[in-house]
Amino acid sequence: MTSMREAGIDLSAIEHNVRTLRELTGTPEFIAVLKADGYGHGAVDVARAALAGGATRLGVADIGEALALRDAGIDAPVIAWLHAPDETFVEAVARDIQLGISSLDQLNAAATAGGAVVHLKLETGLARNGLSPQDWSTVFAEAARLERDGLVRVDGVFSHLSNTSDEEDLVQLRRFEVGVAAAEAAGLRPSVRHLAATAAAIALPQTRFDAVRIGIGLYGLSPFEGRTSADLGLRPAMTLRAQVVAVRRVPAGHGVSYGYAHRTHGEATLALVPLGYGDGVPRQASGVGPVVIGGQRFHVAGRIAMDQFVVDVGDHPVSVGDEVVLFGDPASGAPAAEEWADAAGTINYQIVTGIGRRVPRVAE
Ligand SMILES: *Cc1c(COP(=O)(O)O)cnc(C)c1O
């Protein structure tokens, strides 16, 4: 390790995950989702690895994220789908960024920007953004007119599932099919119909259409409760690790960290780890979050602070400079990100995405 804390990003794992999911889904197009800085992994490096693994397009939430990819020299197709109320799309169109369109106002702004490539987003039940079914015929007719005038090109139609249950997802699927048929009836010929994110792409083949939008699976994590990365043939890409920065030997009954929420059972060695909630290590995992030091599993002792936490290693020989792994690929003996998610009452998505800016990402 070159710094006292780091997130190792295994780019070959990203490539492997894309190849694995491409093979499974078999769709002509594969959209690698890179929002929130590549779920905390570093969007630019992940984009390159995903494209090397066979992704054909990139997806982000907002235009700023898309521009950051363009600034880094990535010229693959990029779509952004979450826009500010006053967005004009002028810079996005100039930089060849495709636009998810969720309202007639957005469609008109895209046309005014001139020559926008758009994907019409249909509301099918998630109740976030997207065109409401009662507006479909108006907006589709307008889009067809703007397309004839050369002001927009409707490259795609898409929606997003709730992942509540297979039954509820299939209700959304049926609404999506109705919407696609209505778009075609209005004269639109979207070549990329896309509905499934990772969970449906794996579990509901009928939702795959022309493209899948893969986020969490790209990073080697499972979207399913009770199915691990290994069950899905995926390799977790992020390893969060640090160096022990101090050790001290204390007597039995010694309080540890704020509030003395932990007291040593016997004489014990305490190891100090320089990661805290300021780095995205959730304070809710105090007393529970797992770590591996020297091949041995321990857990956080007492409260996680902003910058650091303590591990009670008992009589195990632990020294300053030893590596502490919080999570990574369980195949390598690391705890899983899901264990931290369970400890904190959240999901693996939030654990990796929340790792803070103070933690350097190191490609490996
Ligand atoms: C985040 C997101 C995805 C990716 O979801 P995963 O569950 O991480 O695969 C796909 N589509 C949209 C619209 C999203 O917001």
JSON list of N, CA and C in Angstrom, two decimals, residues 47-97:
[
{"chain": "A", "resi": 47, "resn": "ALA", "atom": "N", "xyz": [-15.23, 3.22, -16.90]},
{"chain": "A", "resi": 47, "resn": "ALA", "atom": "CA", "xyz": [-15.75, 3.33, -18.27]},
{"chain": "A", "resi": 47, "resn": "ALA", "atom": "C", "xyz": [-14.81, 2.62, -19.24]},
{"chain": "A", "resi": 48, "resn": "ARG", "atom": "N", "xyz": [-13.52, 2.88, -19.10]},
{"chain": "A", "resi": 48, "resn": "ARG", "atom": "CA", "xyz": [-12.55, 2.26, -20.02]},
{"chain": "A", "resi": 48, "resn": "ARG", "atom": "C", "xyz": [-12.57, 0.74, -19.88]},
{"chain": "A", "resi": 49, "resn": "ALA", "atom": "N", "xyz": [-12.61, 0.27, -18.64]},
{"chain": "A", "resi": 49, "resn": "ALA", "atom": "CA", "xyz": [-12.61, -1.19, -18.42]},
{"chain": "A", "resi": 49, "resn": "ALA", "atom": "C", "xyz": [-13.90, -1.81, -18.95]},
{"chain": "A", "resi": 50, "resn": "ALA", "atom": "N", "xyz": [-15.04, -1.12, -18.74]},
{"chain": "A", "resi": 50, "resn": "ALA", "atom": "CA", "xyz": [-16.32, -1.67, -19.20]},
{"chain": "A", "resi": 50, "resn": "ALA", "atom": "C", "xyz": [-16.35, -1.73, -20.72]},
{"chain": "A", "resi": 51, "resn": "LEU", "atom": "N", "xyz": [-15.83, -0.70, -21.38]},
{"chain": "A", "resi": 51, "resn": "LEU", "atom": "CA", "xyz": [-15.79, -0.71, -22.85]},
{"chain": "A", "resi": 51, "resn": "LEU", "atom": "C", "xyz": [-14.87, -1.83, -23.34]},
{"chain": "A", "resi": 52, "resn": "ALA", "atom": "N", "xyz": [-13.75, -2.02, -22.64]},
{"chain": "A", "resi": 52, "resn": "ALA", "atom": "CA", "xyz": [-12.83, -3.11, -23.01]},
{"chain": "A", "resi": 52, "resn": "ALA", "atom": "C", "xyz": [-13.51, -4.47, -22.85]},
{"chain": "A", "resi": 53, "resn": "GLY", "atom": "N", "xyz": [-14.42, -4.57, -21.87]},
{"chain": "A", "resi": 53, "resn": "GLY", "atom": "CA", "xyz": [-15.12, -5.83, -21.62]},
{"chain": "A", "resi": 53, "resn": "GLY", "atom": "C", "xyz": [-16.30, -6.06, -22.54]},
{"chain": "A", "resi": 54, "resn": "GLY", "atom": "N", "xyz": [-16.67, -5.05, -23.34]},
{"chain": "A", "resi": 54, "resn": "GLY", "atom": "CA", "xyz": [-17.73, -5.26, -24.31]},
{"chain": "A", "resi": 54, "resn": "GLY", "atom": "C", "xyz": [-18.94, -4.37, -24.13]},
{"chain": "A", "resi": 55, "resn": "ALA", "atom": "N", "xyz": [-18.91, -3.42, -23.18]},
{"chain": "A", "resi": 55, "resn": "ALA", "atom": "CA", "xyz": [-20.02, -2.47, -23.09]},
{"chain": "A", "resi": 55, "resn": "ALA", "atom": "C", "xyz": [-20.03, -1.64, -24.37]},
{"chain": "A", "resi": 56, "resn": "THR", "atom": "N", "xyz": [-21.24, -1.32, -24.87]},
{"chain": "A", "resi": 56, "resn": "THR", "atom": "CA", "xyz": [-21.33, -0.55, -26.12]},
{"chain": "A", "resi": 56, "resn": "THR", "atom": "C", "xyz": [-21.74, 0.89, -25.87]},
{"chain": "A", "resi": 57, "resn": "ARG", "atom": "N", "xyz": [-22.29, 1.15, -24.69]},
{"chain": "A", "resi": 57, "resn": "ARG", "atom": "CA", "xyz": [-22.76, 2.49, -24.34]},
{"chain": "A", "resi": 57, "resn": "ARG", "atom": "C", "xyz": [-22.55, 2.71, -22.85]},
{"chain": "A", "resi": 58, "resn": "LEU", "atom": "N", "xyz": [-22.61, 3.99, -22.45]},
{"chain": "A", "resi": 58, "resn": "LEU", "atom": "CA", "xyz": [-22.45, 4.36, -21.05]},
{"chain": "A", "resi": 58, "resn": "LEU", "atom": "C", "xyz": [-23.68, 5.12, -20.60]},
{"chain": "A", "resi": 59, "resn": "GLY", "atom": "N", "xyz": [-24.04, 4.97, -19.33]},
{"chain": "A", "resi": 59, "resn": "GLY", "atom": "CA", "xyz": [-25.18, 5.69, -18.79]},
{"chain": "A", "resi": 59, "resn": "GLY", "atom": "C", "xyz": [-24.79, 6.39, -17.50]},
{"chain": "A", "resi": 60, "resn": "VAL", "atom": "N", "xyz": [-25.28, 7.62, -17.34]},
{"chain": "A", "resi": 60, "resn": "VAL", "atom": "CA", "xyz": [-25.04, 8.38, -16.11]},
{"chain": "A", "resi": 60, "resn": "VAL", "atom": "C", "xyz": [-26.35, 9.07, -15.73]},
{"chain": "A", "resi": 61, "resn": "ALA", "atom": "N", "xyz": [-26.42, 9.58, -14.52]},
{"chain": "A", "resi": 61, "resn": "ALA", "atom": "CA", "xyz": [-27.64, 10.29, -14.12]},
{"chain": "A", "resi": 61, "resn": "ALA", "atom": "C", "xyz": [-27.66, 11.66, -14.79]},
{"chain": "A", "resi": 62, "resn": "ASP", "atom": "N", "xyz": [-26.64, 12.50, -14.54]},
{"chain": "A", "resi": 62, "resn": "ASP", "atom": "CA", "xyz": [-26.78, 13.88, -15.03]},
{"chain": "A", "resi": 62, "resn": "ASP", "atom": "C", "xyz": [-25.71, 14.27, -16.04]},
{"chain": "A", "resi": 63, "resn": "ILE", "atom": "N", "xyz": [-25.97, 15.39, -16.67]},
{"chain": "A", "resi": 63, "resn": "ILE", "atom": "CA", "xyz": [-25.11, 15.84, -17.77]},
{"chain": "A", "resi": 63, "resn": "ILE", "atom": "C", "xyz": [-23.70, 16.15, -17.29]},
{"chain": "A", "resi": 64, "resn": "GLY", "atom": "N", "xyz": [-23.57, 16.68, -16.06]},
{"chain": "A", "resi": 64, "resn": "GLY", "atom": "CA", "xyz": [-22.23, 16.94, -15.52]},
{"chain": "A", "resi": 64, "resn": "GLY", "atom": "C", "xyz": [-21.39, 15.67, -15.50]},
{"chain": "A", "resi": 65, "resn": "GLU", "atom": "N", "xyz": [-22.00, 14.56, -15.14]},
{"chain": "A", "resi": 65, "resn": "GLU", "atom": "CA", "xyz": [-21.27, 13.29, -15.12]},
{"chain": "A", "resi": 65, "resn": "GLU", "atom": "C", "xyz": [-20.87, 12.88, -16.54]},
{"chain": "A", "resi": 66, "resn": "ALA", "atom": "N", "xyz": [-21.75, 13.12, -17.49]},
{"chain": "A", "resi": 66, "resn": "ALA", "atom": "CA", "xyz": [-21.45, 12.78, -18.88]},
{"chain": "A", "resi": 66, "resn": "ALA", "atom": "C", "xyz": [-20.31, 13.65, -19.41]},
{"chain": "A", "resi": 67, "resn": "LEU", "atom": "N", "xyz": [-20.35, 14.95, -19.06]},
{"chain": "A", "resi": 67, "resn": "LEU", "atom": "CA", "xyz": [-19.29, 15.85, -19.52]},
{"chain": "A", "resi": 67, "resn": "LEU", "atom": "C", "xyz": [-17.93, 15.43, -18.95]},
{"chain": "A", "resi": 68, "resn": "ALA", "atom": "N", "xyz": [-17.93, 14.96, -17.71]},
{"chain": "A", "resi": 68, "resn": "ALA", "atom": "CA", "xyz": [-16.66, 14.52, -17.10]},
{"chain": "A", "resi": 68, "resn": "ALA", "atom": "C", "xyz": [-16.06, 13.35, -17.90]},
{"chain": "A", "resi": 69, "resn": "LEU", "atom": "N", "xyz": [-16.91, 12.47, -18.40]},
{"chain": "A", "resi": 69, "resn": "LEU", "atom": "CA", "xyz": [-16.41, 11.37, -19.24]},
{"chain": "A", "resi": 69, "resn": "LEU", "atom": "C", "xyz": [-15.84, 11.91, -20.55]},
{"chain": "A", "resi": 70, "resn": "ARG", "atom": "N", "xyz": [-16.58, 12.85, -21.17]},
{"chain": "A", "resi": 70, "resn": "ARG", "atom": "CA", "xyz": [-16.08, 13.46, -22.41]},
{"chain": "A", "resi": 70, "resn": "ARG", "atom": "C", "xyz": [-14.75, 14.17, -22.17]},
{"chain": "A", "resi": 71, "resn": "ASP", "atom": "N", "xyz": [-14.65, 14.92, -21.04]},
{"chain": "A", "resi": 71, "resn": "ASP", "atom": "CA", "xyz": [-13.41, 15.64, -20.73]},
{"chain": "A", "resi": 71, "resn": "ASP", "atom": "C", "xyz": [-12.23, 14.69, -20.59]},
{"chain": "A", "resi": 72, "resn": "ALA", "atom": "N", "xyz": [-12.52, 13.45, -20.17]},
{"chain": "A", "resi": 72, "resn": "ALA", "atom": "CA", "xyz": [-11.45, 12.46, -20.01]},
{"chain": "A", "resi": 72, "resn": "ALA", "atom": "C", "xyz": [-11.12, 11.77, -21.33]},
{"chain": "A", "resi": 73, "resn": "GLY", "atom": "N", "xyz": [-11.79, 12.19, -22.41]},
{"chain": "A", "resi": 73, "resn": "GLY", "atom": "CA", "xyz": [-11.46, 11.63, -23.72]},
{"chain": "A", "resi": 73, "resn": "GLY", "atom": "C", "xyz": [-12.26, 10.40, -24.09]},
{"chain": "A", "resi": 74, "resn": "ILE", "atom": "N", "xyz": [-13.31, 10.12, -23.34]},
{"chain": "A", "resi": 74, "resn": "ILE", "atom": "CA", "xyz": [-14.13, 8.94, -23.66]},
{"chain": "A", "resi": 74, "resn": "ILE", "atom": "C", "xyz": [-15.19, 9.34, -24.67]},
{"chain": "A", "resi": 75, "resn": "ASP", "atom": "N", "xyz": [-15.19, 8.70, -25.83]},
{"chain": "A", "resi": 75, "resn": "ASP", "atom": "CA", "xyz": [-16.10, 9.15, -26.89]},
{"chain": "A", "resi": 75, "resn": "ASP", "atom": "C", "xyz": [-17.20, 8.14, -27.21]},
{"chain": "A", "resi": 76, "resn": "ALA", "atom": "N", "xyz": [-17.36, 7.13, -26.37]},
{"chain": "A", "resi": 76, "resn": "ALA", "atom": "CA", "xyz": [-18.45, 6.17, -26.58]},
{"chain": "A", "resi": 76, "resn": "ALA", "atom": "C", "xyz": [-19.80, 6.88, -26.37]},
{"chain": "A", "resi": 77, "resn": "PRO", "atom": "N", "xyz": [-20.89, 6.32, -26.92]},
{"chain": "A", "resi": 77, "resn": "PRO", "atom": "CA", "xyz": [-22.20, 6.91, -26.67]},
{"chain": "A", "resi": 77, "resn": "PRO", "atom": "C", "xyz": [-22.50, 6.98, -25.16]},
{"chain": "A", "resi": 78, "resn": "VAL", "atom": "N", "xyz": [-22.95, 8.14, -24.71]},
{"chain": "A", "resi": 78, "resn": "VAL", "atom": "CA", "xyz": [-23.30, 8.34, -23.29]},
{"chain": "A", "resi": 78, "resn": "VAL", "atom": "C", "xyz": [-24.71, 8.89, -23.23]},
{"chain": "A", "resi": 79, "resn": "ILE", "atom": "N", "xyz": [-25.52, 8.34, -22.34]},
{"chain": "A", "resi": 79, "resn": "ILE", "atom": "CA", "xyz": [-26.86, 8.89, -22.12]},
{"chain": "A", "resi": 79, "resn": "ILE", "atom": "C", "xyz": [-26.96, 9.38, -20.67]},
{"chain": "A", "resi": 80, "resn": "ALA", "atom": "N", "xyz": [-27.58, 10.56, -20.49]},
{"chain": "A", "resi": 80, "resn": "ALA", "atom": "CA", "xyz": [-27.86, 11.12, -19.16]},
{"chain": "A", "resi": 80, "resn": "ALA", "atom": "C", "xyz": [-29.36, 11.32, -19.05]},
{"chain": "A", "resi": 81, "resn": "TRP", "atom": "N", "xyz": [-29.94, 11.02, -17.86]},
{"chain": "A", "resi": 81, "resn": "TRP", "atom": "CA", "xyz": [-31.41, 10.98, -17.78]},
{"chain": "A", "resi": 81, "resn": "TRP", "atom": "C", "xyz": [-32.02, 11.80, -16.65]},
{"chain": "A", "resi": 82, "resn": "LEU", "atom": "N", "xyz": [-31.23, 12.57, -15.90]},
{"chain": "A", "resi": 82, "resn": "LEU", "atom": "CA", "xyz": [-31.80, 13.34, -14.79]},
{"chain": "A", "resi": 82, "resn": "LEU", "atom": "C", "xyz": [-31.33, 14.79, -14.93]},
{"chain": "A", "resi": 83, "resn": "HIS", "atom": "N", "xyz": [-32.29, 15.69, -15.20]},
{"chain": "A", "resi": 83, "resn": "HIS", "atom": "CA", "xyz": [-31.90, 17.04, -15.63]},
{"chain": "A", "resi": 83, "resn": "HIS", "atom": "C", "xyz": [-32.44, 18.13, -14.72]},
{"chain": "A", "resi": 84, "resn": "ALA", "atom": "N", "xyz": [-31.68, 19.22, -14.63]},
{"chain": "A", "resi": 84, "resn": "ALA", "atom": "CA", "xyz": [-32.12, 20.40, -13.88]},
{"chain": "A", "resi": 84, "resn": "ALA", "atom": "C", "xyz": [-33.35, 21.01, -14.57]},
{"chain": "A", "resi": 85, "resn": "PRO", "atom": "N", "xyz": [-34.22, 21.68, -13.79]},
{"chain": "A", "resi": 85, "resn": "PRO", "atom": "CA", "xyz": [-35.44, 22.26, -14.38]},
{"chain": "A", "resi": 85, "resn": "PRO", "atom": "C", "xyz": [-35.15, 23.25, -15.50]},
{"chain": "A", "resi": 86, "resn": "ASP", "atom": "N", "xyz": [-34.02, 23.98, -15.41]},
{"chain": "A", "resi": 86, "resn": "ASP", "atom": "CA", "xyz": [-33.73, 25.01, -16.42]},
{"chain": "A", "resi": 86, "resn": "ASP", "atom": "C", "xyz": [-32.70, 24.55, -17.45]},
{"chain": "A", "resi": 87, "resn": "GLU", "atom": "N", "xyz": [-32.51, 23.24, -17.55]},
{"chain": "A", "resi": 87, "resn": "GLU", "atom": "CA", "xyz": [-31.48, 22.72, -18.45]},
{"chain": "A", "resi": 87, "resn": "GLU", "atom": "C", "xyz": [-31.81, 23.05, -19.91]},
{"chain": "A", "resi": 88, "resn": "THR", "atom": "N", "xyz": [-30.83, 23.58, -20.63]},
{"chain": "A", "resi": 88, "resn": "THR", "atom": "CA", "xyz": [-31.06, 23.92, -22.05]},
{"chain": "A", "resi": 88, "resn": "THR", "atom": "C", "xyz": [-30.55, 22.83, -22.99]},
{"chain": "A", "resi": 89, "resn": "PHE", "atom": "N", "xyz": [-29.68, 21.96, -22.50]},
{"chain": "A", "resi": 89, "resn": "PHE", "atom": "CA", "xyz": [-29.10, 20.86, -23.28]},
{"chain": "A", "resi": 89, "resn": "PHE", "atom": "C", "xyz": [-28.12, 21.33, -24.36]},
{"chain": "A", "resi": 90, "resn": "VAL", "atom": "N", "xyz": [-27.80, 22.63, -24.38]},
{"chain": "A", "resi": 90, "resn": "VAL", "atom": "CA", "xyz": [-26.94, 23.14, -25.46]},
{"chain": "A", "resi": 90, "resn": "VAL", "atom": "C", "xyz": [-25.55, 22.50, -25.40]},
{"chain": "A", "resi": 91, "resn": "GLU", "atom": "N", "xyz": [-24.94, 22.53, -24.20]},
{"chain": "A", "resi": 91, "resn": "GLU", "atom": "CA", "xyz": [-23.60, 21.95, -24.10]},
{"chain": "A", "resi": 91, "resn": "GLU", "atom": "C", "xyz": [-23.65, 20.42, -24.30]},
{"chain": "A", "resi": 92, "resn": "ALA", "atom": "N", "xyz": [-24.70, 19.80, -23.73]},
{"chain": "A", "resi": 92, "resn": "ALA", "atom": "CA", "xyz": [-24.82, 18.34, -23.87]},
{"chain": "A", "resi": 92, "resn": "ALA", "atom": "C", "xyz": [-24.86, 17.94, -25.34]},
{"chain": "A", "resi": 93, "resn": "VAL", "atom": "N", "xyz": [-25.65, 18.66, -26.12]},
{"chain": "A", "resi": 93, "resn": "VAL", "atom": "CA", "xyz": [-25.78, 18.30, -27.55]},
{"chain": "A", "resi": 93, "resn": "VAL", "atom": "C", "xyz": [-24.46, 18.57, -28.26]},
{"chain": "A", "resi": 94, "resn": "ALA", "atom": "N", "xyz": [-23.81, 19.70, -27.91]},
{"chain": "A", "resi": 94, "resn": "ALA", "atom": "CA", "xyz": [-22.53, 20.02, -28.54]},
{"chain": "A", "resi": 94, "resn": "ALA", "atom": "C", "xyz": [-21.48, 18.95, -28.25]},
{"chain": "A", "resi": 95, "resn": "ARG", "atom": "N", "xyz": [-21.60, 18.30, -27.08]},
{"chain": "A", "resi": 95, "resn": "ARG", "atom": "CA", "xyz": [-20.62, 17.29, -26.70]},
{"chain": "A", "resi": 95, "resn": "ARG", "atom": "C", "xyz": [-21.12, 15.88, -27.00]},
{"chain": "A", "resi": 96, "resn": "ASP", "atom": "N", "xyz": [-22.18, 15.77, -27.80]},
{"chain": "A", "resi": 96, "resn": "ASP", "atom": "CA", "xyz": [-22.66, 14.47, -28.27]},
{"chain": "A", "resi": 96, "resn": "ASP", "atom": "C", "xyz": [-23.13, 13.57, -27.13]},
{"chain": "A", "resi": 97, "resn": "ILE", "atom": "N", "xyz": [-23.86, 14.17, -26.20]},
{"chain": "A", "resi": 97, "resn": "ILE", "atom": "CA", "xyz": [-24.43, 13.41, -25.08]},
{"chain": "A", "resi": 97, "resn": "ILE", "atom": "C", "xyz": [-25.91, 13.16, -25.38]}
]
